[in-house]
Tab-separated table of C-alpha atoms in Angstrom:
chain	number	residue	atom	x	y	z
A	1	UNK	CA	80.422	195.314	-119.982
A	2	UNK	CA	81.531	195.824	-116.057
A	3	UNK	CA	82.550	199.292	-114.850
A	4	UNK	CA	85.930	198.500	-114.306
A	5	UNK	CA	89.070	198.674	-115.986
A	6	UNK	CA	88.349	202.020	-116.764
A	7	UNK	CA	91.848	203.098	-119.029
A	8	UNK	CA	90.168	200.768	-121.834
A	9	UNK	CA	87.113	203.468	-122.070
A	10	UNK	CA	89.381	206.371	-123.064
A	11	UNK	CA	88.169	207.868	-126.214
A	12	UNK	CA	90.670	210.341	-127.883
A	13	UNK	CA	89.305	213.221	-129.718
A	14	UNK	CA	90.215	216.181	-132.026
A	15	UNK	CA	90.256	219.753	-130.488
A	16	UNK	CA	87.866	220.327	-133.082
A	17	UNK	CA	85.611	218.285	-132.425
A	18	UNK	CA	85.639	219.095	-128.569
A	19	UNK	CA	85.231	222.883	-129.300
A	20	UNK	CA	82.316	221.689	-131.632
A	21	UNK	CA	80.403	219.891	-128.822
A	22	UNK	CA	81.694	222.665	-126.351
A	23	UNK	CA	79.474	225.178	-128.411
A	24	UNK	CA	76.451	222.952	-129.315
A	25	UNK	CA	75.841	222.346	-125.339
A	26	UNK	CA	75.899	226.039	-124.464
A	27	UNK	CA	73.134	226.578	-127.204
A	28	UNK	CA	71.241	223.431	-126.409
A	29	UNK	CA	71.441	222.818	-122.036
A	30	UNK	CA	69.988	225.545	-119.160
A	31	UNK	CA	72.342	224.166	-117.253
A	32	UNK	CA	75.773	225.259	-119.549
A	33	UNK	CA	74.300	228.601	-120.024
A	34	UNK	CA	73.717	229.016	-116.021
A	35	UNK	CA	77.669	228.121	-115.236
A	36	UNK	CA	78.384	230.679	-117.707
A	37	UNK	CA	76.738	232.725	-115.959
A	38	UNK	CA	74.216	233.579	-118.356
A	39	UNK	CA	70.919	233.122	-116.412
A	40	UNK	CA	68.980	236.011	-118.360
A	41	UNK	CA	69.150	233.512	-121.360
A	42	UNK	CA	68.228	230.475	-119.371
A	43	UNK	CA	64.618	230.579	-121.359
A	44	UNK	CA	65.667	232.528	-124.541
A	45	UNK	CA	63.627	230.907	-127.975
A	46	UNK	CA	66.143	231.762	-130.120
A	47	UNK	CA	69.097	230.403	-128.206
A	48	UNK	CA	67.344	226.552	-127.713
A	49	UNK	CA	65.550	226.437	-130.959
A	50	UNK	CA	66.921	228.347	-133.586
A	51	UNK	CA	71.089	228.612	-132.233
A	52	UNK	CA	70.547	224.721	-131.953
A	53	UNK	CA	69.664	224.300	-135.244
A	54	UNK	CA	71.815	226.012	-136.853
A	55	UNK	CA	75.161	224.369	-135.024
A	56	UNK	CA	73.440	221.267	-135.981
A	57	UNK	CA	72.826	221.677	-139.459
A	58	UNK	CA	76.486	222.854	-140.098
A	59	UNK	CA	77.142	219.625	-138.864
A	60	UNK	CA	75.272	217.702	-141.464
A	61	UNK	CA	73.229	216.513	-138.975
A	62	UNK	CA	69.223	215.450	-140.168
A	63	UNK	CA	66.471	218.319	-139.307
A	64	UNK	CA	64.379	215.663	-138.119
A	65	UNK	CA	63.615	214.545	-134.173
A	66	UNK	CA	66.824	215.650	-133.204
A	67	UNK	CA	67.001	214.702	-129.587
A	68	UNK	CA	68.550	217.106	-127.250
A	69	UNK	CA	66.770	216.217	-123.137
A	70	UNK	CA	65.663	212.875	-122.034
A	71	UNK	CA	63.905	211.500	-119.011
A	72	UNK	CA	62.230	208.040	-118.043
A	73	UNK	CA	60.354	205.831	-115.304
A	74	UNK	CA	59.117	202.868	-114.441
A	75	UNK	CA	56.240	201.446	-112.540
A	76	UNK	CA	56.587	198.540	-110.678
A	77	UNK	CA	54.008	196.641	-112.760
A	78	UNK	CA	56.126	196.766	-115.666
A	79	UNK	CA	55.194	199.662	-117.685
A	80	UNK	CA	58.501	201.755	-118.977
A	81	UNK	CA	58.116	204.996	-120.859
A	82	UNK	CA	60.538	207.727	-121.900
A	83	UNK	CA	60.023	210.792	-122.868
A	84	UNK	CA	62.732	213.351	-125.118
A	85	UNK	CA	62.220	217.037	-126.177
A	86	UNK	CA	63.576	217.501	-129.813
A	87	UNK	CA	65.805	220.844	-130.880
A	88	UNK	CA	62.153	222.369	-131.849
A	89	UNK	CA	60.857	222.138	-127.882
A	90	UNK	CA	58.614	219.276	-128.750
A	91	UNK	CA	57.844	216.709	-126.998
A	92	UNK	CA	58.113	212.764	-128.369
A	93	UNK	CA	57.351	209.695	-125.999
A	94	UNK	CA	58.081	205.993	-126.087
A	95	UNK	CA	57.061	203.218	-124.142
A	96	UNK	CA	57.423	199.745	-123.230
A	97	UNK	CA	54.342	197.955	-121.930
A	98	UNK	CA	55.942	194.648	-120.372
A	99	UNK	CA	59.906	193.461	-119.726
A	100	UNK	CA	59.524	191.317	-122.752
A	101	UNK	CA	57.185	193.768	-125.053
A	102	UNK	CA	59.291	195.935	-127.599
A	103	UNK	CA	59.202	199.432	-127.657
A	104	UNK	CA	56.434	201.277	-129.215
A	105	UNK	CA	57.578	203.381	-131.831
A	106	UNK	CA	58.059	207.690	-131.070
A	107	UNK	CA	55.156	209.572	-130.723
A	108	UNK	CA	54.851	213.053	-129.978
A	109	UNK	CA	52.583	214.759	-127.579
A	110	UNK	CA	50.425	217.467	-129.065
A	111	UNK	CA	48.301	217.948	-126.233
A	112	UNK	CA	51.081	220.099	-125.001
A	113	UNK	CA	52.264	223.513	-127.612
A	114	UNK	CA	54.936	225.133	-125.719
A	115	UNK	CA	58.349	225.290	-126.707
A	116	UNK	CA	59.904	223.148	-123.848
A	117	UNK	CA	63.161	223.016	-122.736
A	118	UNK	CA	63.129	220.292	-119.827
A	119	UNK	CA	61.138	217.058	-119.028
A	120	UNK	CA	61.306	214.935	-116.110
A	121	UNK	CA	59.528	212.010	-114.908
A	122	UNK	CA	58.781	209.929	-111.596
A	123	UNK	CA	56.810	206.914	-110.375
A	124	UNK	CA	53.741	207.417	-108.312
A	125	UNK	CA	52.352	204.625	-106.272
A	126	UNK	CA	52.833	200.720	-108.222
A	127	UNK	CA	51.473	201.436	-111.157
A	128	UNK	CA	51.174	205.331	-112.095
A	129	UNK	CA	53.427	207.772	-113.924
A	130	UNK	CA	54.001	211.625	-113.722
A	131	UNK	CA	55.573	214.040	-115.969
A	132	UNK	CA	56.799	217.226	-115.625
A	133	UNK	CA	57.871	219.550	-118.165
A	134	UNK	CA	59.813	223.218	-118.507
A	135	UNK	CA	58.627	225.639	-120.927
A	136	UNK	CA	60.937	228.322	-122.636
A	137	UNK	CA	59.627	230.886	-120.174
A	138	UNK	CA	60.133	228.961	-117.158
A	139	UNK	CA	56.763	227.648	-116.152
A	140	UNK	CA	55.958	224.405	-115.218
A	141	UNK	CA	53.951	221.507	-116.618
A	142	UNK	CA	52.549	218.453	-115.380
A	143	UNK	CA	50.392	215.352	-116.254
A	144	UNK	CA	49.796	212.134	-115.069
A	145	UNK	CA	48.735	208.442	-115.232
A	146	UNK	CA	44.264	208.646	-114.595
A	147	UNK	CA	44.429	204.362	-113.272
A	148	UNK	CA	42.314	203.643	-116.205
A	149	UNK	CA	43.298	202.296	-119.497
A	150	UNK	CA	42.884	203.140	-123.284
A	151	UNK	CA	40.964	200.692	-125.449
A	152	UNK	CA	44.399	199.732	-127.161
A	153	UNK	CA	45.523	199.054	-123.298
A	154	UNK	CA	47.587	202.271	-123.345
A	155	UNK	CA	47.080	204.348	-120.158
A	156	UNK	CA	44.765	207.308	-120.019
A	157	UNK	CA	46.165	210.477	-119.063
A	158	UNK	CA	45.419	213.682	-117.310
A	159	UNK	CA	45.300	217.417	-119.090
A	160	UNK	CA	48.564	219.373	-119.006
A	161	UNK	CA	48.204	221.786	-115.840
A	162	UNK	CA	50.376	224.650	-115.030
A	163	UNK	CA	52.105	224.391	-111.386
A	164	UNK	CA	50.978	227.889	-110.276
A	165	UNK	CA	52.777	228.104	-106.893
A	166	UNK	CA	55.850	228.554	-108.033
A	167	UNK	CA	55.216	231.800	-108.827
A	168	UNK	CA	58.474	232.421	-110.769
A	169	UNK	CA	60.611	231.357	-113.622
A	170	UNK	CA	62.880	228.029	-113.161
A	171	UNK	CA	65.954	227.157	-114.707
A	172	UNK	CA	65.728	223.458	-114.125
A	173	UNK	CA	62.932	220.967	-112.336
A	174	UNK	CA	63.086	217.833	-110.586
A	175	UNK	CA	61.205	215.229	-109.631
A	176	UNK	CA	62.172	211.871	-107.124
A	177	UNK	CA	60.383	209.603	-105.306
A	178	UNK	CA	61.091	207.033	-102.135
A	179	UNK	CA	60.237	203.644	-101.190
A	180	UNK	CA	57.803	204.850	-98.945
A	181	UNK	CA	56.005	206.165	-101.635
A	182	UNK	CA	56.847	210.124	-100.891
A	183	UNK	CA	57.283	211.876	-104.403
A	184	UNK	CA	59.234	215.739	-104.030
A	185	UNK	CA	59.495	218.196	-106.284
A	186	UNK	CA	62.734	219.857	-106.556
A	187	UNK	CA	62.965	223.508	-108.360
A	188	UNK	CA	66.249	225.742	-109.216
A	189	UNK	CA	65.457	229.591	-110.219
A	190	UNK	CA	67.321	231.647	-112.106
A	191	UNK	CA	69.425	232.995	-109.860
A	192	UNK	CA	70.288	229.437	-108.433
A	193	UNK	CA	67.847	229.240	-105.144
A	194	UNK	CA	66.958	225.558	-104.786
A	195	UNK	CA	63.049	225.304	-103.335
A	196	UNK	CA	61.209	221.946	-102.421
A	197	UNK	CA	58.067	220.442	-101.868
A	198	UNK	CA	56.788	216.703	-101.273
A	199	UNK	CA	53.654	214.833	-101.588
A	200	UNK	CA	52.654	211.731	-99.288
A	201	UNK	CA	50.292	209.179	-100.471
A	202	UNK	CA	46.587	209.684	-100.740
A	203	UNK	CA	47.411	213.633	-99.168
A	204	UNK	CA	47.923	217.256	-100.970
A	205	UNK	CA	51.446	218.647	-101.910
A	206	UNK	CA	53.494	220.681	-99.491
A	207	UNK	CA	54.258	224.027	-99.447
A	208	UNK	CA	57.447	225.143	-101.271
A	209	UNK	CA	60.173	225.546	-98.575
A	210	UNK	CA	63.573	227.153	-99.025
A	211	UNK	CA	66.640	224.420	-99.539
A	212	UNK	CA	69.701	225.517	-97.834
A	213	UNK	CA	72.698	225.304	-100.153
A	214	UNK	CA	75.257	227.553	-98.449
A	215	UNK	CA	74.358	230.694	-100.194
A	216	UNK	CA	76.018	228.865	-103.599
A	217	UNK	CA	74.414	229.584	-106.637
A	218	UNK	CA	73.052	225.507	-108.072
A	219	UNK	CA	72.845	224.459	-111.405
A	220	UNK	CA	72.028	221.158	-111.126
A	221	UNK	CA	70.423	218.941	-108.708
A	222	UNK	CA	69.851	215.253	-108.505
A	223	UNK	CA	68.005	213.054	-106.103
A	224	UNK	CA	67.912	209.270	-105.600
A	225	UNK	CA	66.719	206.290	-103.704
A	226	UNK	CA	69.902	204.639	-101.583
A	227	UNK	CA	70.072	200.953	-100.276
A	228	UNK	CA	70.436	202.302	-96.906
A	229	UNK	CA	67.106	203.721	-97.491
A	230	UNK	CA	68.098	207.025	-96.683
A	231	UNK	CA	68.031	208.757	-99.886
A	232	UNK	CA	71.196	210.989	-101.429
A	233	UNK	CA	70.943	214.787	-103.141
A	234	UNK	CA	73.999	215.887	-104.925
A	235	UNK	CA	73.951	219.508	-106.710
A	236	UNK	CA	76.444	221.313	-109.276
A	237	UNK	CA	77.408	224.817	-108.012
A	238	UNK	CA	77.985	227.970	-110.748
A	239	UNK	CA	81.691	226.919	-110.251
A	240	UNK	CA	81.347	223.536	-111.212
A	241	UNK	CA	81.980	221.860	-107.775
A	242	UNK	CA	79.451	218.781	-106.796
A	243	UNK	CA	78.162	218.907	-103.630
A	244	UNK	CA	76.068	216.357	-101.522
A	245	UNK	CA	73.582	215.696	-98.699
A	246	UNK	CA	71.878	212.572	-97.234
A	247	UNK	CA	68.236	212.584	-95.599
A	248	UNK	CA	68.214	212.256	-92.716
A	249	UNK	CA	66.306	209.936	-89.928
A	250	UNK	CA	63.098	212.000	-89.180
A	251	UNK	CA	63.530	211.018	-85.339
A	252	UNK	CA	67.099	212.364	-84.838
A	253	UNK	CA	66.552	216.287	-86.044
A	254	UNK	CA	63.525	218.028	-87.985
A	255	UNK	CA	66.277	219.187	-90.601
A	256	UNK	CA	65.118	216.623	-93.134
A	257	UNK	CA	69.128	217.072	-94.922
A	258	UNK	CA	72.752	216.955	-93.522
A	259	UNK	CA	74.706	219.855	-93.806
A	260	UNK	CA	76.575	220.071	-97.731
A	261	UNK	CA	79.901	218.320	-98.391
A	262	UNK	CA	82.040	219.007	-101.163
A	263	UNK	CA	82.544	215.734	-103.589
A	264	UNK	CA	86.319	215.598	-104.673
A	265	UNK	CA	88.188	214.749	-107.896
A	266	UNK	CA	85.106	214.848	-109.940
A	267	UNK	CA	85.471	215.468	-113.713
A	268	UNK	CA	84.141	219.443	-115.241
A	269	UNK	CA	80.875	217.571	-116.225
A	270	UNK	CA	77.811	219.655	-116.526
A	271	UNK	CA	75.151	217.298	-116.271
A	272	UNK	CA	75.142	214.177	-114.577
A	273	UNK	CA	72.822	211.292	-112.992
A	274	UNK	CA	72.876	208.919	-110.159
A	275	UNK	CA	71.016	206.122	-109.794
A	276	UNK	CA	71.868	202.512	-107.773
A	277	UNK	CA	72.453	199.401	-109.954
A	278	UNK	CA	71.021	196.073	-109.502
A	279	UNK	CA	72.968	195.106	-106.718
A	280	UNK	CA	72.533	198.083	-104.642
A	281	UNK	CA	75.904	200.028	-105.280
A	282	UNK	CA	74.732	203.560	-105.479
A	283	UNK	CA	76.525	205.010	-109.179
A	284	UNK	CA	77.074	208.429	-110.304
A	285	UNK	CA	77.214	209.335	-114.684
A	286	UNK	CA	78.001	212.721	-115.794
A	287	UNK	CA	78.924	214.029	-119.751
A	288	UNK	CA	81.356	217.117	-119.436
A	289	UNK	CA	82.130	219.687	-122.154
A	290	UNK	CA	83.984	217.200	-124.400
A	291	UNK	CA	81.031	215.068	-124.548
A	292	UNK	CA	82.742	212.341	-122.807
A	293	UNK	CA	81.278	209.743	-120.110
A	294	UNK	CA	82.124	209.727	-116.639
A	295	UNK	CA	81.223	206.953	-113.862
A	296	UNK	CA	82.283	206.625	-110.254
A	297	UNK	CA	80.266	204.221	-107.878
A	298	UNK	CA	80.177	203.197	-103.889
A	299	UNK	CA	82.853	200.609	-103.804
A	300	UNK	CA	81.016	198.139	-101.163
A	301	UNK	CA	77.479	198.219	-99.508
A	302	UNK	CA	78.861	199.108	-95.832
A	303	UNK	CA	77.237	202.807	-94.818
A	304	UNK	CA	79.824	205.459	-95.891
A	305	UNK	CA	81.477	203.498	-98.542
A	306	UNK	CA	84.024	205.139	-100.463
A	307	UNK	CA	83.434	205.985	-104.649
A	308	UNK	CA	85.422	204.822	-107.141
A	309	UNK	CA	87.855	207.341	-108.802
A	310	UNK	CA	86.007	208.657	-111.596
A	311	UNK	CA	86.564	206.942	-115.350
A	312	UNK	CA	85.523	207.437	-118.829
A	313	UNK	CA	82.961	205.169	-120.611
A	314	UNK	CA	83.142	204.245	-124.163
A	315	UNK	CA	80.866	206.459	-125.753
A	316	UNK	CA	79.094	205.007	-129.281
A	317	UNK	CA	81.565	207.414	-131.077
A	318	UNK	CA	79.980	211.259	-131.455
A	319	UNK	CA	80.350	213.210	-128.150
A	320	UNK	CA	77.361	213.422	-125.868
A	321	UNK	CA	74.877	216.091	-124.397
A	322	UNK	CA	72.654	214.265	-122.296
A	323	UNK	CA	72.508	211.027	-119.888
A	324	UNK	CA	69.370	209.711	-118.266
A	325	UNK	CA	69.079	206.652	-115.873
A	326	UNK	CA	65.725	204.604	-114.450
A	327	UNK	CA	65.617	201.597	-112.359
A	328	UNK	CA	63.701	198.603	-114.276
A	329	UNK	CA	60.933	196.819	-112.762
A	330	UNK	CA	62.757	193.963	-112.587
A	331	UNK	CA	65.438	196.565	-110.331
A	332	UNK	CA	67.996	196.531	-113.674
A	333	UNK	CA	69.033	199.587	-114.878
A	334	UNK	CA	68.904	201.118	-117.645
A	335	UNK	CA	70.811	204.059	-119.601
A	336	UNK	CA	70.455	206.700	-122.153
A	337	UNK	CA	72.257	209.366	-123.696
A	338	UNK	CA	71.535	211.598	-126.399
A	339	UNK	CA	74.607	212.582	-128.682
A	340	UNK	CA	75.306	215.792	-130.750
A	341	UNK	CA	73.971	214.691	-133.442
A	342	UNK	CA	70.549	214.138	-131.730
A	343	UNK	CA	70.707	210.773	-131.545
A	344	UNK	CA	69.149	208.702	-128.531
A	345	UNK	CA	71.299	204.790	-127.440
A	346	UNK	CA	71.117	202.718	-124.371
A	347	UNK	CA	72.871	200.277	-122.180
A	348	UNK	CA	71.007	198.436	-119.797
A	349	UNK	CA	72.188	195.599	-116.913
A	350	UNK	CA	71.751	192.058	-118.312
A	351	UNK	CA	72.210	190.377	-115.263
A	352	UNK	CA	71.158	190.322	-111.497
A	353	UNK	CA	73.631	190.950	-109.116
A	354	UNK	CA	76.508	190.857	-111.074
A	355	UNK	CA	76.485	194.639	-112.771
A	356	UNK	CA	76.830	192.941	-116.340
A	357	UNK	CA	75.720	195.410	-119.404
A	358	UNK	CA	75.194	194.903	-122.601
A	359	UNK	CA	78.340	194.903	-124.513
A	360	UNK	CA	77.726	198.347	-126.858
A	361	UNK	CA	75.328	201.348	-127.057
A	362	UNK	CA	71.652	200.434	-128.583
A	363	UNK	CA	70.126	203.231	-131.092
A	364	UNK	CA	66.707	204.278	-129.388
């Protein structure tokens, strides 16, 4: 599967089943419920767990690990995990121990008992993970990787801790890392203020500083590694435009960001990833209300290459909620979505520098 020749990857559906999927993402995402303007419900029990299950079951859809957010990361040793939050708020894990091991089977994580309503995850150093995770009252969680290993050679982890200095609510987290090993942490509130905060190697975390977005309100935010090695932020406004920023070179100007520009002719998606494939084109996925697929990528490697036009994806055939993206250690990359009916599947690159995929969707 290339992404190109994108008039082939037009799925036609009923309004009904549009307005369907239309309904089950304002129960299910933050995100939908903060473009709606809704932010006093950003965190409301009844609205993730119970709404969620009840649009659900009127679908026919099975009770059980029902997947509705989904994250993953890699080390650079090989060790893959993933990690999904089911329409309950708990939290399930997988992971992959090798390139050529198969995937252990779901788990979930009772060391945390909140009702969670976001997940995250990033790389830190070769061979350590971190997670993050979003409670239904807007507190943060976090654990990590200890170094040390279980005695069935699965890595130990730290305790859940609470990130205290926030010292409000959030509406969405995020977490991103650079080759030079910096990690950030990235946090929207519920009125749409965007706040950061980074961590070098070996040292302590920042303090939170204040990102500038142009006094719009953000929904979303995404952050990723670039082959220029300057990385990219893009953000969803309460109006649905994508904006986005570059770093910038820490000699030129102690603004660590470029000013906002507005990204044009992109699809009313609500959710959306970027990540760079194997051969270094940077590529952008979003789902929008209809639960459809959306792609647009860098069309060459020159600095300040044009994207693509945006184009659908074939979907595996019920209309998605969620799409989630990690680089491979072997730097493939790998995709997952999570459909209405709370289903996880995957596509993956199967070759090096060609942008080959698998040819269909894989059930997680």
């Amino acid at each position: 599967m290339k992404f190109h020749a994108p008039q082939s990857r037009i799925i036609r559906r009923s309004n009904s089943i549009r307005s369907l999927t239309a309904a089950v993402l304002v129960l299910l995402l933050p995100s939908v419920s903060s473009i709606s303007g809704a932010t006093a419900s950003l965190r409301s029990r009844s609205g993730f767990q119970h709404g969620a299950r009840r649009v659900l079951q009127q679908q026919g859809a099975e009770e059980e690990r029902l997947f509705v957010r989904f994250t993953s990361a890699a080390t650079d040793s090989g060790h893959v995990q993933v990690w999904t939050i089911d329409i309950e708020g708990k939290l399930w894990t997988s992971q992959r121990k090798s390139g050529k091991a198969e995937w252990s089977r779901w788990k979930m994580d009772k060391s945390i008992s909140d009702v969670l309503v976001g997940v995250v995850a990033a790389p830190v150093g070769e061979k350590e993970l971190q997670v993050w995770a979003i409670n239904d009252v807007g507190q943060v969680w976090t654990k990590a990787m200890t170094g040390k290993m279980q005695k069935k050679g699965n890595p130990k982890w730290t305790e859940w801790t609470k990130i205290s200095s926030l010292g409000e609510e959030v509406a969405e987290f995020i977490a991103s890392h650079s080759d030079d090993g910096l990690l950030e942490n990235w946090a929207i509130s519920l009125d749409g203020r965007v706040r950061g905060r980074d961590k070098k190697p070996e040292m302590s975390w920042s303090d939170w500083r204040t990102v500038d977005t142009m006094n719009e309100i953000i929904t979303t935010l995404v952050v990723s590694p670039h082959v220029s090695n300057k990385q990219r932020m893009w953000a969803l406004d309460a109006s649905g435009r994508m904006l986005m920023s570059k770093r910038l070179p820490v000699s030129e100007t102690d603004r660590p960001w470029s000013d906002w520009d507005q990204v044009e002719g992109v699809p009313e998606i609500f959710q959306f990833v970027a990540a760079p494939l194997s051969t270094g084109h940077m590529y952008l996925w979003g789902v929008d209300l209809n639960g459809d697929i959306w792609a647009s990528g860098e069309e060459s490697l020159d600095n300040g290459a044009p994207y693509s036009e945006w184009f659908m994806l074939q979907s595996p055939g019920e209309p998605s909620i969620h799409i989630s993206a990690a680089t491979l250690p072997d730097g493939k990359l790998q995709l997952w979505i999570v459909d209405q009916e709370g289903t996880s599947w995957s596509l993956w690159e199967t070759e090096d520098g060609f942008s080959t995929w698998t040819n269909e969707w894989q059930a997680s």
